[in-house]
mmCIF file with all atom_site columns, C-alpha atoms and ligand atoms in Angstrom:
data_model
loop_
_atom_site.group_PDB
_atom_site.id
_atom_site.type_symbol
_atom_site.label_atom_id
_atom_site.label_alt_id
_atom_site.label_comp_id
_atom_site.label_asym_id
_atom_site.label_entity_id
_atom_site.label_seq_id
_atom_site.pdbx_PDB_ins_code
_atom_site.Cartn_x
_atom_site.Cartn_y
_atom_site.Cartn_z
_atom_site.occupancy
_atom_site.B_iso_or_equiv
_atom_site.pdbx_formal_charge
_atom_site.auth_seq_id
_atom_site.auth_comp_id
_atom_site.auth_asym_id
_atom_site.auth_atom_id
_atom_site.pdbx_PDB_model_num
ATOM   1   C  CA  . MET A 1 1   ? -7.706  -20.587 -14.598 1.00 91.00 ? 607  MET A CA  1
ATOM   2   C  CA  . ALA A 1 2   ? -10.086 -23.496 -14.086 1.00 93.00 ? 608  ALA A CA  1
ATOM   3   C  CA  . TYR A 1 3   ? -12.350 -22.200 -16.853 1.00 93.00 ? 609  TYR A CA  1
ATOM   4   C  CA  . SER A 1 4   ? -9.377  -21.847 -19.223 1.00 88.00 ? 610  SER A CA  1
ATOM   5   C  CA  . PHE A 1 5   ? -8.102  -25.348 -18.484 1.00 87.00 ? 611  PHE A CA  1
ATOM   6   C  CA  . ILE A 1 6   ? -11.497 -26.880 -19.150 1.00 88.00 ? 612  ILE A CA  1
ATOM   7   C  CA  . SER A 1 7   ? -12.617 -24.933 -22.201 1.00 86.00 ? 613  SER A CA  1
ATOM   8   C  CA  . PHE A 1 8   ? -9.266  -24.379 -23.974 1.00 81.00 ? 614  PHE A CA  1
ATOM   9   C  CA  . GLY A 1 9   ? -7.305  -27.437 -22.770 1.00 81.00 ? 615  GLY A CA  1
ATOM   10  C  CA  . VAL A 1 10  ? -5.951  -29.856 -25.374 1.00 80.00 ? 616  VAL A CA  1
ATOM   11  C  CA  . ARG A 1 11  ? -5.179  -33.485 -24.558 1.00 81.00 ? 617  ARG A CA  1
ATOM   12  C  CA  . GLY A 1 12  ? -2.079  -35.004 -26.038 1.00 81.00 ? 618  GLY A CA  1
ATOM   13  C  CA  . ARG A 1 13  ? -0.014  -33.261 -28.676 1.00 82.00 ? 619  ARG A CA  1
ATOM   14  C  CA  . PRO A 1 14  ? -1.731  -30.302 -30.372 1.00 78.00 ? 620  PRO A CA  1
ATOM   15  C  CA  . THR A 1 15  ? -1.999  -30.778 -34.138 1.00 80.00 ? 621  THR A CA  1
ATOM   16  C  CA  . GLU A 1 16  ? -2.654  -27.201 -35.117 1.00 80.00 ? 622  GLU A CA  1
ATOM   17  C  CA  . ASP A 1 17  ? -1.736  -23.746 -33.901 1.00 81.00 ? 623  ASP A CA  1
ATOM   18  C  CA  . GLY A 1 18  ? -4.086  -21.911 -31.579 1.00 78.00 ? 624  GLY A CA  1
ATOM   19  C  CA  . VAL A 1 19  ? -6.357  -19.073 -32.666 1.00 80.00 ? 625  VAL A CA  1
ATOM   20  C  CA  . PRO A 1 20  ? -4.253  -15.919 -33.170 1.00 85.00 ? 626  PRO A CA  1
ATOM   21  C  CA  . VAL A 1 21  ? -4.700  -13.220 -30.553 1.00 84.00 ? 627  VAL A CA  1
ATOM   22  C  CA  . HIS A 1 22  ? -6.132  -10.000 -31.928 1.00 86.00 ? 628  HIS A CA  1
ATOM   23  C  CA  . PRO A 1 23  ? -5.815  -6.707  -30.123 1.00 87.00 ? 629  PRO A CA  1
ATOM   24  C  CA  . ARG A 1 24  ? -8.982  -5.747  -28.280 1.00 89.00 ? 630  ARG A CA  1
ATOM   25  C  CA  . PRO A 1 25  ? -8.535  -2.022  -27.520 1.00 92.00 ? 631  PRO A CA  1
ATOM   26  C  CA  . ALA A 1 26  ? -11.835 -1.709  -25.667 1.00 94.00 ? 632  ALA A CA  1
ATOM   27  C  CA  . LEU A 1 27  ? -10.951 -4.609  -23.357 1.00 93.00 ? 633  LEU A CA  1
ATOM   28  C  CA  . GLN A 1 28  ? -7.384  -3.378  -22.807 1.00 93.00 ? 634  GLN A CA  1
ATOM   29  C  CA  . ILE A 1 29  ? -8.438  0.182   -22.044 1.00 96.00 ? 635  ILE A CA  1
ATOM   30  C  CA  . SER A 1 30  ? -11.223 -0.847  -19.693 1.00 96.00 ? 636  SER A CA  1
ATOM   31  C  CA  . TRP A 1 31  ? -8.926  -3.352  -17.929 1.00 95.00 ? 637  TRP A CA  1
ATOM   32  C  CA  . LEU A 1 32  ? -6.279  -0.673  -17.395 1.00 96.00 ? 638  LEU A CA  1
ATOM   33  C  CA  . THR A 1 33  ? -8.856  1.878   -16.268 1.00 97.00 ? 639  THR A CA  1
ATOM   34  C  CA  . ILE A 1 34  ? -10.538 -0.414  -13.757 1.00 97.00 ? 640  ILE A CA  1
ATOM   35  C  CA  . THR A 1 35  ? -7.295  -1.697  -12.226 1.00 97.00 ? 641  THR A CA  1
ATOM   36  C  CA  . SER A 1 36  ? -5.844  1.839   -12.086 1.00 97.00 ? 642  SER A CA  1
ATOM   37  C  CA  . ILE A 1 37  ? -8.912  3.086   -10.247 1.00 97.00 ? 643  ILE A CA  1
ATOM   38  C  CA  . LEU A 1 38  ? -8.667  0.169   -7.810  1.00 97.00 ? 644  LEU A CA  1
ATOM   39  C  CA  . CYS A 1 39  ? -4.968  0.893   -7.168  1.00 97.00 ? 645  CYS A CA  1
ATOM   40  C  CA  . LEU A 1 40  ? -5.575  4.617   -6.726  1.00 97.00 ? 646  LEU A CA  1
ATOM   41  C  CA  . PHE A 1 41  ? -8.404  3.901   -4.331  1.00 97.00 ? 647  PHE A CA  1
ATOM   42  C  CA  . LEU A 1 42  ? -6.146  1.672   -2.200  1.00 96.00 ? 648  LEU A CA  1
ATOM   43  C  CA  . VAL A 1 43  ? -3.289  4.219   -2.215  1.00 96.00 ? 649  VAL A CA  1
ATOM   44  C  CA  . ILE A 1 44  ? -5.548  7.114   -1.221  1.00 96.00 ? 650  ILE A CA  1
ATOM   45  C  CA  . TRP A 1 45  ? -7.282  5.033   1.430   1.00 94.00 ? 651  TRP A CA  1
ATOM   46  C  CA  . GLY A 1 46  ? -3.914  3.922   2.832   1.00 92.00 ? 652  GLY A CA  1
ATOM   47  C  CA  . LEU A 1 47  ? -2.497  7.454   2.911   1.00 92.00 ? 653  LEU A CA  1
ATOM   48  C  CA  . PHE A 1 48  ? -5.653  8.763   4.562   1.00 90.00 ? 654  PHE A CA  1
ATOM   49  C  CA  . ALA A 1 49  ? -5.495  6.080   7.268   1.00 84.00 ? 655  ALA A CA  1
ATOM   50  C  CA  . PHE A 1 50  ? -1.777  6.720   7.735   1.00 80.00 ? 656  PHE A CA  1
ATOM   51  C  CA  . TYR A 1 51  ? -2.178  10.481  8.232   1.00 80.00 ? 657  TYR A CA  1
ATOM   52  C  CA  . GLN A 1 52  ? -5.174  9.988   10.486  1.00 74.00 ? 658  GLN A CA  1
ATOM   53  C  CA  . GLU A 1 53  ? -3.108  7.680   12.713  1.00 69.00 ? 659  GLU A CA  1
ATOM   54  C  CA  . THR A 1 54  ? -0.143  10.047  12.731  1.00 66.00 ? 660  THR A CA  1
ATOM   55  C  CA  . SER A 1 55  ? -2.158  13.137  13.639  1.00 64.00 ? 661  SER A CA  1
ATOM   56  C  CA  . ALA A 1 56  ? -4.130  11.250  16.300  1.00 59.00 ? 662  ALA A CA  1
ATOM   57  C  CA  . ALA A 1 57  ? -0.885  10.126  17.872  1.00 58.00 ? 663  ALA A CA  1
ATOM   58  C  CA  . THR A 1 58  ? 0.670   13.574  18.102  1.00 58.00 ? 664  THR A CA  1
ATOM   59  C  CA  . THR A 1 59  ? -2.237  14.984  20.088  1.00 56.00 ? 665  THR A CA  1
ATOM   60  C  CA  . THR A 1 60  ? -1.962  12.415  22.886  1.00 64.00 ? 666  THR A CA  1
ATOM   61  C  CA  . ASN A 1 61  ? 0.706   12.345  25.571  1.00 83.00 ? 667  ASN A CA  1
ATOM   62  C  CA  . THR A 1 62  ? 3.031   10.041  23.743  1.00 88.00 ? 668  THR A CA  1
ATOM   63  C  CA  . LEU A 1 63  ? 5.920   8.735   25.814  1.00 91.00 ? 669  LEU A CA  1
ATOM   64  C  CA  . ILE A 1 64  ? 9.236   9.262   24.049  1.00 91.00 ? 670  ILE A CA  1
ATOM   65  C  CA  . VAL A 1 65  ? 11.998  6.707   24.648  1.00 92.00 ? 671  VAL A CA  1
ATOM   66  C  CA  . ASN A 1 66  ? 15.447  7.212   23.139  1.00 92.00 ? 672  ASN A CA  1
ATOM   67  C  CA  . VAL A 1 67  ? 17.206  3.932   22.426  1.00 92.00 ? 673  VAL A CA  1
ATOM   68  C  CA  . THR A 1 68  ? 20.936  3.597   21.798  1.00 92.00 ? 674  THR A CA  1
ATOM   69  C  CA  . GLY A 1 69  ? 22.489  0.321   20.753  1.00 91.00 ? 675  GLY A CA  1
ATOM   70  C  CA  . GLN A 1 70  ? 26.159  -0.479  21.168  1.00 90.00 ? 676  GLN A CA  1
ATOM   71  C  CA  . GLN A 1 71  ? 28.214  -3.644  21.398  1.00 90.00 ? 677  GLN A CA  1
ATOM   72  C  CA  . TRP A 1 72  ? 26.551  -5.208  23.328  1.00 87.00 ? 678  TRP A CA  1
ATOM   73  C  CA  . GLN A 1 73  ? 23.922  -3.428  25.281  1.00 89.00 ? 679  GLN A CA  1
ATOM   74  C  CA  . TRP A 1 74  ? 20.967  -1.107  24.951  1.00 90.00 ? 680  TRP A CA  1
ATOM   75  C  CA  . THR A 1 75  ? 20.742  2.238   26.690  1.00 89.00 ? 681  THR A CA  1
ATOM   76  C  CA  . PHE A 1 76  ? 17.321  3.801   27.162  1.00 90.00 ? 682  PHE A CA  1
ATOM   77  C  CA  . SER A 1 77  ? 16.589  7.374   28.086  1.00 90.00 ? 683  SER A CA  1
ATOM   78  C  CA  . TYR A 1 78  ? 13.315  9.091   28.779  1.00 90.00 ? 684  TYR A CA  1
ATOM   79  C  CA  . PRO A 1 79  ? 13.883  12.716  27.704  1.00 89.00 ? 685  PRO A CA  1
ATOM   80  C  CA  . GLN A 1 80  ? 10.512  13.910  29.065  1.00 88.00 ? 686  GLN A CA  1
ATOM   81  C  CA  . TYR A 1 81  ? 11.672  12.833  32.552  1.00 87.00 ? 687  TYR A CA  1
ATOM   82  C  CA  . ASN A 1 82  ? 15.448  13.308  32.304  1.00 85.00 ? 688  ASN A CA  1
ATOM   83  C  CA  . ALA A 1 83  ? 15.883  9.640   33.184  1.00 82.00 ? 689  ALA A CA  1
ATOM   84  C  CA  . THR A 1 84  ? 18.420  7.199   31.788  1.00 82.00 ? 690  THR A CA  1
ATOM   85  C  CA  . SER A 1 85  ? 18.551  3.457   32.181  1.00 76.00 ? 691  SER A CA  1
ATOM   86  C  CA  . SER A 1 86  ? 21.874  1.990   31.170  1.00 63.00 ? 692  SER A CA  1
ATOM   87  C  CA  . GLY A 1 87  ? 22.753  -1.670  31.448  1.00 56.00 ? 693  GLY A CA  1
ATOM   88  C  CA  . ALA A 1 88  ? 19.899  -2.163  33.878  1.00 63.00 ? 694  ALA A CA  1
ATOM   89  C  CA  . GLN A 1 89  ? 18.640  -5.236  31.956  1.00 71.00 ? 695  GLN A CA  1
ATOM   90  C  CA  . VAL A 1 90  ? 15.097  -4.047  32.506  1.00 80.00 ? 696  VAL A CA  1
ATOM   91  C  CA  . ILE A 1 91  ? 13.070  -1.017  31.517  1.00 86.00 ? 697  ILE A CA  1
ATOM   92  C  CA  . GLU A 1 92  ? 9.486   -0.088  32.208  1.00 90.00 ? 698  GLU A CA  1
ATOM   93  C  CA  . LEU A 1 93  ? 6.648   1.254   30.104  1.00 92.00 ? 699  LEU A CA  1
ATOM   94  C  CA  . PRO A 1 94  ? 3.255   2.456   31.345  1.00 93.00 ? 700  PRO A CA  1
ATOM   95  C  CA  . VAL A 1 95  ? 0.282   0.437   30.155  1.00 92.00 ? 701  VAL A CA  1
ATOM   96  C  CA  . ASN A 1 96  ? -2.259  2.065   27.810  1.00 89.00 ? 702  ASN A CA  1
ATOM   97  C  CA  . ARG A 1 97  ? -0.001  5.025   27.028  1.00 90.00 ? 703  ARG A CA  1
ATOM   98  C  CA  . PRO A 1 98  ? 1.297   5.477   23.464  1.00 90.00 ? 704  PRO A CA  1
ATOM   99  C  CA  . VAL A 1 99  ? 5.048   5.151   23.176  1.00 91.00 ? 705  VAL A CA  1
ATOM   100 C  CA  . GLU A 1 100 ? 7.453   6.072   20.403  1.00 91.00 ? 706  GLU A CA  1
ATOM   101 C  CA  . PHE A 1 101 ? 11.065  4.926   20.261  1.00 93.00 ? 707  PHE A CA  1
ATOM   102 C  CA  . TYR A 1 102 ? 13.878  6.952   18.685  1.00 94.00 ? 708  TYR A CA  1
ATOM   103 C  CA  . VAL A 1 103 ? 16.560  4.446   17.836  1.00 95.00 ? 709  VAL A CA  1
ATOM   104 C  CA  . THR A 1 104 ? 20.243  4.901   17.025  1.00 95.00 ? 710  THR A CA  1
ATOM   105 C  CA  . SER A 1 105 ? 23.565  3.113   17.401  1.00 94.00 ? 711  SER A CA  1
ATOM   106 C  CA  . LEU A 1 106 ? 27.034  4.115   18.615  1.00 93.00 ? 712  LEU A CA  1
ATOM   107 C  CA  . ASP A 1 107 ? 29.062  1.593   16.628  1.00 92.00 ? 713  ASP A CA  1
ATOM   108 C  CA  . VAL A 1 108 ? 27.685  -1.007  14.232  1.00 93.00 ? 714  VAL A CA  1
ATOM   109 C  CA  . LEU A 1 109 ? 24.286  -1.840  12.829  1.00 94.00 ? 715  LEU A CA  1
ATOM   110 C  CA  . HIS A 1 110 ? 21.963  -3.285  15.473  1.00 94.00 ? 716  HIS A CA  1
ATOM   111 C  CA  . GLY A 1 111 ? 18.331  -4.270  15.208  1.00 94.00 ? 717  GLY A CA  1
ATOM   112 C  CA  . PHE A 1 112 ? 15.886  -3.053  17.848  1.00 94.00 ? 718  PHE A CA  1
ATOM   113 C  CA  . ALA A 1 113 ? 12.892  -5.329  18.258  1.00 94.00 ? 719  ALA A CA  1
ATOM   114 C  CA  . ILE A 1 114 ? 10.091  -5.799  20.758  1.00 93.00 ? 720  ILE A CA  1
ATOM   115 C  CA  . GLN A 1 115 ? 8.194   -8.580  19.112  1.00 91.00 ? 721  GLN A CA  1
ATOM   116 C  CA  . ALA A 1 116 ? 5.189   -8.407  21.450  1.00 90.00 ? 722  ALA A CA  1
ATOM   117 C  CA  . LEU A 1 117 ? 4.595   -4.767  20.454  1.00 89.00 ? 723  LEU A CA  1
ATOM   118 C  CA  . GLY A 1 118 ? 5.199   -5.351  16.755  1.00 88.00 ? 724  GLY A CA  1
ATOM   119 C  CA  . ILE A 1 119 ? 8.336   -3.195  16.766  1.00 91.00 ? 725  ILE A CA  1
ATOM   120 C  CA  . ARG A 1 120 ? 11.367  -3.927  14.670  1.00 93.00 ? 726  ARG A CA  1
ATOM   121 C  CA  . VAL A 1 121 ? 13.659  -1.233  13.327  1.00 93.00 ? 727  VAL A CA  1
ATOM   122 C  CA  . ASP A 1 122 ? 17.330  -0.943  12.403  1.00 94.00 ? 728  ASP A CA  1
ATOM   123 C  CA  . ALA A 1 123 ? 19.618  0.932   14.779  1.00 94.00 ? 729  ALA A CA  1
ATOM   124 C  CA  . ASN A 1 124 ? 21.981  2.770   12.427  1.00 94.00 ? 730  ASN A CA  1
ATOM   125 C  CA  . PRO A 1 125 ? 25.142  4.579   13.554  1.00 94.00 ? 731  PRO A CA  1
ATOM   126 C  CA  . GLY A 1 126 ? 24.750  8.321   12.997  1.00 93.00 ? 732  GLY A CA  1
ATOM   127 C  CA  . GLU A 1 127 ? 21.041  8.082   12.200  1.00 93.00 ? 733  GLU A CA  1
ATOM   128 C  CA  . VAL A 1 128 ? 17.964  8.299   14.394  1.00 94.00 ? 734  VAL A CA  1
ATOM   129 C  CA  . THR A 1 129 ? 15.040  6.195   13.282  1.00 92.00 ? 735  THR A CA  1
ATOM   130 C  CA  . SER A 1 130 ? 11.656  6.492   14.914  1.00 90.00 ? 736  SER A CA  1
ATOM   131 C  CA  . THR A 1 131 ? 9.308   3.567   15.295  1.00 89.00 ? 737  THR A CA  1
ATOM   132 C  CA  . PRO A 1 132 ? 5.574   3.654   14.716  1.00 86.00 ? 738  PRO A CA  1
ATOM   133 C  CA  . ILE A 1 133 ? 3.688   4.762   17.823  1.00 87.00 ? 739  ILE A CA  1
ATOM   134 C  CA  . VAL A 1 134 ? 2.391   1.749   19.712  1.00 88.00 ? 740  VAL A CA  1
ATOM   135 C  CA  . THR A 1 135 ? 0.293   1.436   22.829  1.00 88.00 ? 741  THR A CA  1
ATOM   136 C  CA  . PRO A 1 136 ? 1.009   -1.512  25.123  1.00 90.00 ? 742  PRO A CA  1
ATOM   137 C  CA  . SER A 1 137 ? -2.429  -2.732  26.176  1.00 89.00 ? 743  SER A CA  1
ATOM   138 C  CA  . GLN A 1 138 ? -1.491  -5.452  28.661  1.00 91.00 ? 744  GLN A CA  1
ATOM   139 C  CA  . THR A 1 139 ? 0.805   -5.456  31.636  1.00 92.00 ? 745  THR A CA  1
ATOM   140 C  CA  . GLY A 1 140 ? 3.507   -8.085  31.594  1.00 92.00 ? 746  GLY A CA  1
ATOM   141 C  CA  . THR A 1 141 ? 7.135   -8.715  30.788  1.00 93.00 ? 747  THR A CA  1
ATOM   142 C  CA  . TYR A 1 142 ? 8.338   -8.637  27.218  1.00 93.00 ? 748  TYR A CA  1
ATOM   143 C  CA  . ALA A 1 143 ? 11.737  -8.850  25.591  1.00 92.00 ? 749  ALA A CA  1
ATOM   144 C  CA  . VAL A 1 144 ? 13.826  -6.240  23.788  1.00 92.00 ? 750  VAL A CA  1
ATOM   145 C  CA  . ARG A 1 145 ? 16.222  -8.025  21.481  1.00 92.00 ? 751  ARG A CA  1
ATOM   146 C  CA  . CYS A 1 146 ? 18.928  -7.164  19.025  1.00 94.00 ? 752  CYS A CA  1
ATOM   147 C  CA  . VAL A 1 147 ? 17.922  -8.784  15.743  1.00 94.00 ? 753  VAL A CA  1
ATOM   148 C  CA  . GLU A 1 148 ? 20.991  -7.954  13.645  1.00 92.00 ? 754  GLU A CA  1
ATOM   149 C  CA  . LEU A 1 149 ? 24.089  -10.080 14.087  1.00 93.00 ? 755  LEU A CA  1
ATOM   150 C  CA  . CYS A 1 150 ? 26.375  -7.447  15.584  1.00 92.00 ? 756  CYS A CA  1
ATOM   151 C  CA  . GLY A 1 151 ? 29.384  -9.312  16.924  1.00 91.00 ? 757  GLY A CA  1
ATOM   152 C  CA  . LEU A 1 152 ? 30.549  -11.790 19.519  1.00 92.00 ? 758  LEU A CA  1
ATOM   153 C  CA  . LEU A 1 153 ? 28.001  -11.134 22.265  1.00 91.00 ? 759  LEU A CA  1
ATOM   154 C  CA  . HIS A 1 154 ? 25.058  -10.378 19.964  1.00 92.00 ? 760  HIS A CA  1
ATOM   155 C  CA  . SER A 1 155 ? 22.917  -13.090 21.525  1.00 90.00 ? 761  SER A CA  1
ATOM   156 C  CA  . TYR A 1 156 ? 23.298  -11.493 24.975  1.00 89.00 ? 762  TYR A CA  1
ATOM   157 C  CA  . MET A 1 157 ? 22.055  -8.151  23.718  1.00 90.00 ? 763  MET A CA  1
ATOM   158 C  CA  . TRP A 1 158 ? 18.593  -8.241  25.166  1.00 88.00 ? 764  TRP A CA  1
ATOM   159 C  CA  . GLU A 1 159 ? 16.659  -6.712  28.016  1.00 89.00 ? 765  GLU A CA  1
ATOM   160 C  CA  . ALA A 1 160 ? 13.263  -7.094  29.601  1.00 91.00 ? 766  ALA A CA  1
ATOM   161 C  CA  . VAL A 1 161 ? 10.451  -4.552  29.245  1.00 92.00 ? 767  VAL A CA  1
ATOM   162 C  CA  . ASN A 1 162 ? 7.955   -4.490  32.057  1.00 92.00 ? 768  ASN A CA  1
ATOM   163 C  CA  . VAL A 1 163 ? 4.649   -2.977  31.059  1.00 94.00 ? 769  VAL A CA  1
ATOM   164 C  CA  . VAL A 1 164 ? 3.238   -1.675  34.348  1.00 94.00 ? 770  VAL A CA  1
ATOM   165 C  CA  . SER A 1 165 ? 0.552   0.607   35.749  1.00 93.00 ? 771  SER A CA  1
ATOM   166 C  CA  . ALA A 1 166 ? 1.033   4.374   35.502  1.00 90.00 ? 772  ALA A CA  1
ATOM   167 C  CA  . ASP A 1 167 ? 1.770   4.589   39.255  1.00 92.00 ? 773  ASP A CA  1
ATOM   168 C  CA  . SER A 1 168 ? 4.464   1.911   39.130  1.00 91.00 ? 774  SER A CA  1
ATOM   169 C  CA  . PHE A 1 169 ? 5.967   3.595   36.094  1.00 90.00 ? 775  PHE A CA  1
ATOM   170 C  CA  . ASN A 1 170 ? 6.129   6.938   37.891  1.00 90.00 ? 776  ASN A CA  1
ATOM   171 C  CA  . SER A 1 171 ? 7.953   5.468   40.877  1.00 89.00 ? 777  SER A CA  1
ATOM   172 C  CA  . TRP A 1 172 ? 10.296  3.541   38.590  1.00 87.00 ? 778  TRP A CA  1
ATOM   173 C  CA  . ILE A 1 173 ? 11.121  6.723   36.649  1.00 86.00 ? 779  ILE A CA  1
ATOM   174 C  CA  . GLN A 1 174 ? 11.978  8.442   39.943  1.00 86.00 ? 780  GLN A CA  1
ATOM   175 C  CA  . SER A 1 175 ? 14.172  5.520   40.966  1.00 84.00 ? 781  SER A CA  1
ATOM   176 C  CA  . GLN A 1 176 ? 16.090  6.058   37.686  1.00 81.00 ? 782  GLN A CA  1
ATOM   177 C  CA  . GLY A 1 177 ? 16.769  9.675   38.613  1.00 80.00 ? 783  GLY A CA  1
ATOM   178 C  CA  . GLY A 1 178 ? 13.868  11.096  36.628  1.00 76.00 ? 784  GLY A CA  1
ATOM   179 C  CA  . HIS A 1 179 ? 11.639  14.028  37.514  1.00 80.00 ? 785  HIS A CA  1
ATOM   180 C  CA  . LEU A 1 180 ? 7.896   13.812  37.054  1.00 76.00 ? 786  LEU A CA  1
HETATM 181 CU CU1 . CU  B 2 .   ? 23.324  -5.685  18.470  1.00 74.22 ? 1122 CU  B CU1 1
#
């Protein structure tokens, strides 16, 4: 752009028409070819990285958490442990273990988000949507929020997530009625 401004710029009112543009097939074809190859390269690279991540995740012991939104609370269940946490206002996740959320809704559209883990997905009635697999790497307390305006008490539709050590998680799961 800078080059064009300097070498082709005209000050004031132009007095004559610019040079007509002639087709340059060699330039057009090479431009299309080069940009197509670049795009293809990025697509193939992206797909390769995506599948690599997906297959790596399925071989580890991913924790599955089912999430159900309803006006105006979240219910979490841990199917691998037969544990359910309903209206508890706090759930736990083990640190350094991959986790995948399966999200749905009982009534209206809700939005399930844990900002600290980079998770944000719609909770649709009648549909189950899975999130990307994430691995919490630091213990601490984070927030689960509803990020779709879903009615009167929407702003109260949040819970805390405690990311804890594996031992604490195991005892918490048992306190929720789960079996290890
Ligand atoms: Cu909601």
